[in-house]
Amino acid sequence: MSTTHFNADDFEPAQKLAQDSESVRKRFKAKFKRFAARLPFAEDLLAAYYCAFDRTTPRRVQLSLLAALAYFVLPLDFMPDLLPVLGFTDDAAVLMSALRMVASNIRPDHREAARRALVRGVDDKDLDAALNGG
């Protein structure tokens, strides 16, 4: 079994996209709504989104999370997202790495908002709430 090794060049498109938070937000909304039901890490992904757009989150944490979210929304990545089950494994790995680095900044209210949104079904209003402080 081979292991995938990532290097800095692999993340260059995500890093460029992360610099445009509005583009990340729009692309995230569209992709998350399309795939949320199939993602076993949907709650973590949504909590990261809320944290990234929370105005009280430190800038360095926002940038780390935006890079992970940007990787999620990129149409081309290591494993095409259309592949059943395996398609999101690279996205999950990138997100989990980012979450480990900034875990103390993802507050219980970010997680609770993510849980509530997933229970009632995520819509634009839920995702836009992150822009108003989470």
PDB file of C-alpha atoms in Angstrom:
ATOM      1  CA  MET A   1       0.000   0.000   0.000  1.00  0.00           C
ATOM      2  CA  SER A   2       1.516   3.317  -1.008  1.00  0.00           C
ATOM      3  CA  THR A   3       1.304   6.521   0.989  1.00  0.00           C
ATOM      4  CA  THR A   4       0.624   9.859  -0.618  1.00  0.00           C
ATOM      5  CA  HIS A   5       3.153  12.541   0.234  1.00  0.00           C
ATOM      6  CA  PHE A   6       2.233  16.177  -0.176  1.00  0.00           C
ATOM      7  CA  ASN A   7       4.589  19.069  -0.780  1.00  0.00           C
ATOM      8  CA  ALA A   8       4.078  22.839  -0.777  1.00  0.00           C
ATOM      9  CA  ASP A   9       3.498  22.985  -4.549  1.00  0.00           C
ATOM     10  CA  ASP A  10       0.511  20.652  -4.189  1.00  0.00           C
ATOM     11  CA  PHE A  11      -1.322  23.318  -2.213  1.00  0.00           C
ATOM     12  CA  GLU A  12      -0.422  26.368  -4.311  1.00  0.00           C
ATOM     13  CA  PRO A  13      -3.849  26.626  -6.035  1.00  0.00           C
ATOM     14  CA  ALA A  14      -5.605  26.407  -2.652  1.00  0.00           C
ATOM     15  CA  GLN A  15      -3.295  29.011  -1.146  1.00  0.00           C
ATOM     16  CA  LYS A  16      -4.021  31.406  -4.019  1.00  0.00           C
ATOM     17  CA  LEU A  17      -7.764  30.859  -3.721  1.00  0.00           C
ATOM     18  CA  ALA A  18      -7.626  31.321   0.069  1.00  0.00           C
ATOM     19  CA  GLN A  19      -6.474  34.899  -0.471  1.00  0.00           C
ATOM     20  CA  ASP A  20      -9.930  35.672  -1.870  1.00  0.00           C
ATOM     21  CA  SER A  21     -12.199  34.812   1.066  1.00  0.00           C
ATOM     22  CA  GLU A  22     -15.350  35.903  -0.783  1.00  0.00           C
ATOM     23  CA  SER A  23     -14.628  33.426  -3.580  1.00  0.00           C
ATOM     24  CA  VAL A  24     -13.981  30.661  -1.023  1.00  0.00           C
ATOM     25  CA  ARG A  25     -17.283  31.504   0.690  1.00  0.00           C
ATOM     26  CA  LYS A  26     -19.314  31.366  -2.543  1.00  0.00           C
ATOM     27  CA  ARG A  27     -17.695  28.175  -3.798  1.00  0.00           C
ATOM     28  CA  PHE A  28     -17.947  26.528  -0.380  1.00  0.00           C
ATOM     29  CA  LYS A  29     -21.678  27.234  -0.145  1.00  0.00           C
ATOM     30  CA  ALA A  30     -22.367  25.639  -3.499  1.00  0.00           C
ATOM     31  CA  LYS A  31     -20.210  22.560  -2.974  1.00  0.00           C
ATOM     32  CA  PHE A  32     -21.168  21.978   0.649  1.00  0.00           C
ATOM     33  CA  LYS A  33     -24.888  22.035  -0.113  1.00  0.00           C
ATOM     34  CA  ARG A  34     -24.328  19.606  -2.993  1.00  0.00           C
ATOM     35  CA  PHE A  35     -22.258  17.082  -1.025  1.00  0.00           C
ATOM     36  CA  ALA A  36     -23.040  17.607   2.688  1.00  0.00           C
ATOM     37  CA  ALA A  37     -25.207  14.508   3.022  1.00  0.00           C
ATOM     38  CA  ARG A  38     -22.360  12.290   1.776  1.00  0.00           C
ATOM     39  CA  LEU A  39     -19.583  13.764   3.901  1.00  0.00           C
ATOM     40  CA  PRO A  40     -18.771  11.947   7.143  1.00  0.00           C
ATOM     41  CA  PHE A  41     -16.803  15.030   8.223  1.00  0.00           C
ATOM     42  CA  ALA A  42     -19.555  17.549   7.369  1.00  0.00           C
ATOM     43  CA  GLU A  43     -19.872  18.845  10.933  1.00  0.00           C
ATOM     44  CA  ASP A  44     -16.126  19.503  11.231  1.00  0.00           C
ATOM     45  CA  LEU A  45     -16.098  21.154   7.826  1.00  0.00           C
ATOM     46  CA  LEU A  46     -18.989  23.435   8.696  1.00  0.00           C
ATOM     47  CA  ALA A  47     -17.507  24.305  12.129  1.00  0.00           C
ATOM     48  CA  ALA A  48     -14.251  25.221  10.356  1.00  0.00           C
ATOM     49  CA  TYR A  49     -16.230  27.417   7.957  1.00  0.00           C
ATOM     50  CA  TYR A  50     -17.962  29.202  10.845  1.00  0.00           C
ATOM     51  CA  CYS A  51     -14.644  29.707  12.619  1.00  0.00           C
ATOM     52  CA  ALA A  52     -12.896  30.954   9.473  1.00  0.00           C
ATOM     53  CA  PHE A  53     -15.514  33.651   8.922  1.00  0.00           C
ATOM     54  CA  ASP A  54     -15.960  34.605  12.564  1.00  0.00           C
ATOM     55  CA  ARG A  55     -14.613  38.143  12.988  1.00  0.00           C
ATOM     56  CA  THR A  56     -13.217  37.261  16.420  1.00  0.00           C
ATOM     57  CA  THR A  57     -11.030  34.465  15.043  1.00  0.00           C
ATOM     58  CA  PRO A  58      -7.328  35.443  14.849  1.00  0.00           C
ATOM     59  CA  ARG A  59      -6.199  36.218  11.300  1.00  0.00           C
ATOM     60  CA  ARG A  60      -3.568  33.446  11.163  1.00  0.00           C
ATOM     61  CA  VAL A  61      -6.249  30.906  12.117  1.00  0.00           C
ATOM     62  CA  GLN A  62      -8.636  32.313   9.522  1.00  0.00           C
ATOM     63  CA  LEU A  63      -5.947  31.966   6.848  1.00  0.00           C
ATOM     64  CA  SER A  64      -5.188  28.352   7.817  1.00  0.00           C
ATOM     65  CA  LEU A  65      -8.851  27.423   7.710  1.00  0.00           C
ATOM     66  CA  LEU A  66      -9.472  29.339   4.487  1.00  0.00           C
ATOM     67  CA  ALA A  67      -6.652  27.385   2.835  1.00  0.00           C
ATOM     68  CA  ALA A  68      -8.229  24.084   3.938  1.00  0.00           C
ATOM     69  CA  LEU A  69     -11.679  25.233   2.785  1.00  0.00           C
ATOM     70  CA  ALA A  70     -10.196  26.425  -0.506  1.00  0.00           C
ATOM     71  CA  TYR A  71      -8.691  22.982  -1.052  1.00  0.00           C
ATOM     72  CA  PHE A  72     -12.151  21.492  -0.451  1.00  0.00           C
ATOM     73  CA  VAL A  73     -13.759  23.695  -3.110  1.00  0.00           C
ATOM     74  CA  LEU A  74     -11.106  23.287  -5.783  1.00  0.00           C
ATOM     75  CA  PRO A  75     -12.517  21.281  -8.675  1.00  0.00           C
ATOM     76  CA  LEU A  76      -9.254  19.427  -9.258  1.00  0.00           C
ATOM     77  CA  ASP A  77      -7.468  17.750  -6.409  1.00  0.00           C
ATOM     78  CA  PHE A  78      -5.641  14.494  -5.693  1.00  0.00           C
ATOM     79  CA  MET A  79      -8.785  12.363  -5.554  1.00  0.00           C
ATOM     80  CA  PRO A  80     -11.711  13.494  -7.716  1.00  0.00           C
ATOM     81  CA  ASP A  81     -14.654  14.252  -5.408  1.00  0.00           C
ATOM     82  CA  LEU A  82     -17.055  12.394  -7.659  1.00  0.00           C
ATOM     83  CA  LEU A  83     -15.514   9.033  -6.725  1.00  0.00           C
ATOM     84  CA  PRO A  84     -17.764   7.334  -4.182  1.00  0.00           C
ATOM     85  CA  VAL A  85     -16.289   7.373  -0.657  1.00  0.00           C
ATOM     86  CA  LEU A  86     -12.661   7.834  -1.743  1.00  0.00           C
ATOM     87  CA  GLY A  87     -13.206  11.150  -3.503  1.00  0.00           C
ATOM     88  CA  PHE A  88     -13.189  13.222  -0.327  1.00  0.00           C
ATOM     89  CA  THR A  89     -10.402  11.449   1.549  1.00  0.00           C
ATOM     90  CA  ASP A  90      -7.788  14.000   0.548  1.00  0.00           C
ATOM     91  CA  ASP A  91     -10.143  16.861   1.446  1.00  0.00           C
ATOM     92  CA  ALA A  92     -10.739  15.265   4.854  1.00  0.00           C
ATOM     93  CA  ALA A  93      -6.993  14.819   5.430  1.00  0.00           C
ATOM     94  CA  VAL A  94      -6.268  18.475   4.630  1.00  0.00           C
ATOM     95  CA  LEU A  95      -9.155  19.662   6.801  1.00  0.00           C
ATOM     96  CA  MET A  96      -8.194  17.449   9.746  1.00  0.00           C
ATOM     97  CA  SER A  97      -4.599  18.695   9.559  1.00  0.00           C
ATOM     98  CA  ALA A  98      -5.789  22.306   9.627  1.00  0.00           C
ATOM     99  CA  LEU A  99      -8.209  21.576  12.468  1.00  0.00           C
ATOM    100  CA  ARG A 100      -5.451  20.017  14.575  1.00  0.00           C
ATOM    101  CA  MET A 101      -3.338  23.150  14.129  1.00  0.00           C
ATOM    102  CA  VAL A 102      -6.104  25.536  15.176  1.00  0.00           C
ATOM    103  CA  ALA A 103      -8.367  23.327  17.320  1.00  0.00           C
ATOM    104  CA  SER A 104      -8.384  25.670  20.308  1.00  0.00           C
ATOM    105  CA  ASN A 105      -9.900  28.413  18.126  1.00  0.00           C
ATOM    106  CA  ILE A 106     -12.893  26.377  17.008  1.00  0.00           C
ATOM    107  CA  ARG A 107     -15.234  27.194  19.844  1.00  0.00           C
ATOM    108  CA  PRO A 108     -18.218  25.223  21.105  1.00  0.00           C
ATOM    109  CA  ASP A 109     -20.561  27.801  19.524  1.00  0.00           C
ATOM    110  CA  HIS A 110     -19.020  27.092  16.085  1.00  0.00           C
ATOM    111  CA  ARG A 111     -19.619  23.364  16.595  1.00  0.00           C
ATOM    112  CA  GLU A 112     -23.128  23.870  17.958  1.00  0.00           C
ATOM    113  CA  ALA A 113     -24.058  26.111  15.005  1.00  0.00           C
ATOM    114  CA  ALA A 114     -22.744  23.415  12.650  1.00  0.00           C
ATOM    115  CA  ARG A 115     -24.780  20.709  14.413  1.00  0.00           C
ATOM    116  CA  ARG A 116     -27.973  22.786  14.332  1.00  0.00           C
ATOM    117  CA  ALA A 117     -27.502  23.649  10.663  1.00  0.00           C
ATOM    118  CA  LEU A 118     -26.972  20.019   9.709  1.00  0.00           C
ATOM    119  CA  VAL A 119     -30.013  18.831  11.678  1.00  0.00           C
ATOM    120  CA  ARG A 120     -32.390  21.257   9.992  1.00  0.00           C
ATOM    121  CA  GLY A 121     -30.682  21.171   6.586  1.00  0.00           C
ATOM    122  CA  VAL A 122     -28.066  23.697   5.539  1.00  0.00           C
ATOM    123  CA  ASP A 123     -29.199  26.652   3.481  1.00  0.00           C
ATOM    124  CA  ASP A 124     -27.650  29.962   2.422  1.00  0.00           C
ATOM    125  CA  LYS A 125     -28.955  31.669   5.565  1.00  0.00           C
ATOM    126  CA  ASP A 126     -27.069  29.188   7.767  1.00  0.00           C
ATOM    127  CA  LEU A 127     -23.859  29.657   5.814  1.00  0.00           C
ATOM    128  CA  ASP A 128     -24.214  33.436   5.666  1.00  0.00           C
ATOM    129  CA  ALA A 129     -24.667  33.558   9.460  1.00  0.00           C
ATOM    130  CA  ALA A 130     -20.936  32.869   9.702  1.00  0.00           C
ATOM    131  CA  LEU A 131     -20.272  36.216   8.094  1.00  0.00           C
ATOM    132  CA  ASN A 132     -22.137  37.910  10.922  1.00  0.00           C
ATOM    133  CA  GLY A 133     -19.977  36.466  13.672  1.00  0.00           C
ATOM    134  CA  GLY A 134     -20.812  32.772  13.641  1.00  0.00           C
TER     135      GLY A 134
END
